[in-house]
C-alpha positions as a Markdown table, in Angstrom:
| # | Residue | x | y | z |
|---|---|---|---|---|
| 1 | Unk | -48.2 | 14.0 | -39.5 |
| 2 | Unk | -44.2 | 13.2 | -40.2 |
| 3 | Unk | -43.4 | 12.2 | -43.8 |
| 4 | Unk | -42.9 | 8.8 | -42.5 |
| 5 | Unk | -46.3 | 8.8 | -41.2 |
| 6 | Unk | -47.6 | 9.8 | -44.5 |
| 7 | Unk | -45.8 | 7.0 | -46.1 |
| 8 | Unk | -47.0 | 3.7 | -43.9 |
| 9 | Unk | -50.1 | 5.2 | -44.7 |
| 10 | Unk | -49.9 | 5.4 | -48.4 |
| 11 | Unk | -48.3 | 1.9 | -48.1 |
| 12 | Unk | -51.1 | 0.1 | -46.0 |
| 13 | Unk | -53.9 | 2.1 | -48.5 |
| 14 | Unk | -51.9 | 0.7 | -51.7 |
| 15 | Unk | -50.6 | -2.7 | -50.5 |
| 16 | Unk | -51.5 | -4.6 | -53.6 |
| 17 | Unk | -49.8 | -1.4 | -55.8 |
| 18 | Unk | -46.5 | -1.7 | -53.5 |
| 19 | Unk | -45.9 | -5.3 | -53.4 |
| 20 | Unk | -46.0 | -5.5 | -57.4 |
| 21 | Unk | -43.5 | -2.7 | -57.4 |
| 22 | Unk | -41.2 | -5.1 | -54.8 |
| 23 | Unk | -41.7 | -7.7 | -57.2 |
| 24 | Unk | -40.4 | -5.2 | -60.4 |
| 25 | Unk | -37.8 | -4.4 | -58.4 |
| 26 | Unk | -36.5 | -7.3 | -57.6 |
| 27 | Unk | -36.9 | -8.7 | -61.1 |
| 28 | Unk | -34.8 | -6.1 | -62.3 |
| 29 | Unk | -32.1 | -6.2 | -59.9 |
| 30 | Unk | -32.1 | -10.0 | -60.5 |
| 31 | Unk | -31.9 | -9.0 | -64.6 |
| 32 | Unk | -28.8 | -6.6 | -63.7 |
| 33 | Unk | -27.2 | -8.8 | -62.2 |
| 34 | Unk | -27.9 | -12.4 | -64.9 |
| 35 | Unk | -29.3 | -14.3 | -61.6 |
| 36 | Unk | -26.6 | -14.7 | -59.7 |
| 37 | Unk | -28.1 | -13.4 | -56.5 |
| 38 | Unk | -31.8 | -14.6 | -57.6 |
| 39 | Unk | -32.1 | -16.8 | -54.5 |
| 40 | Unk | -31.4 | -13.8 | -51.8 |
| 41 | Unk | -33.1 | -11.3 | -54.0 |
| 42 | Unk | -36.1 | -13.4 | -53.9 |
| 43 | Unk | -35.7 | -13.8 | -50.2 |
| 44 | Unk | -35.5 | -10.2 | -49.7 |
| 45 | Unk | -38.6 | -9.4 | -52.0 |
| 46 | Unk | -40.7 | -11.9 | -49.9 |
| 47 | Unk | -40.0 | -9.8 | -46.7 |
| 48 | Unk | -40.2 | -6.8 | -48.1 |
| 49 | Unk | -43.9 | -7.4 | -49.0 |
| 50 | Unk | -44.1 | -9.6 | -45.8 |
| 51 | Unk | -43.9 | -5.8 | -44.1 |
| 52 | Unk | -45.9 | -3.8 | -46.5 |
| 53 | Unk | -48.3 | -2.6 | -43.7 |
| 54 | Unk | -51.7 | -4.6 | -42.2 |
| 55 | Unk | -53.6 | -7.0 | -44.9 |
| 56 | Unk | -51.0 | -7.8 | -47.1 |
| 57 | Unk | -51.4 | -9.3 | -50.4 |
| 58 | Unk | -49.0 | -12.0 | -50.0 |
| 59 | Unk | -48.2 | -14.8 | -47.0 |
């Protein structure tokens, strides 16, 4: 199993773990940079998670 294997794995197991870690991440770019790219950060959190593996968390 490739390393990339090993890691859609991890992510479809953890789904719930991964797309609150998107959401951090976002949140702090979006700190670092006082909002001014909140709209397309958000945008790109939300499709992020959207592709977080089978069952996600969010719609």
């Amino acid at each position: 199993m490739s390393f990339l294997d090993k890691a859609k794995d991890f992510i479809d197991k953890h789904d719930k773990q991964v797309d609150q870690a998107l959401e951090k991440v976002g949140e702090q770019i979006d700190d670092r940079t006082g909002g001014k790219y909140r709209q397309q950060i958000g945008k790109a959190v939300d499709e992020a998670q959207r592709r977080t593996g089978d069952g996600d968390t969010r719609p």
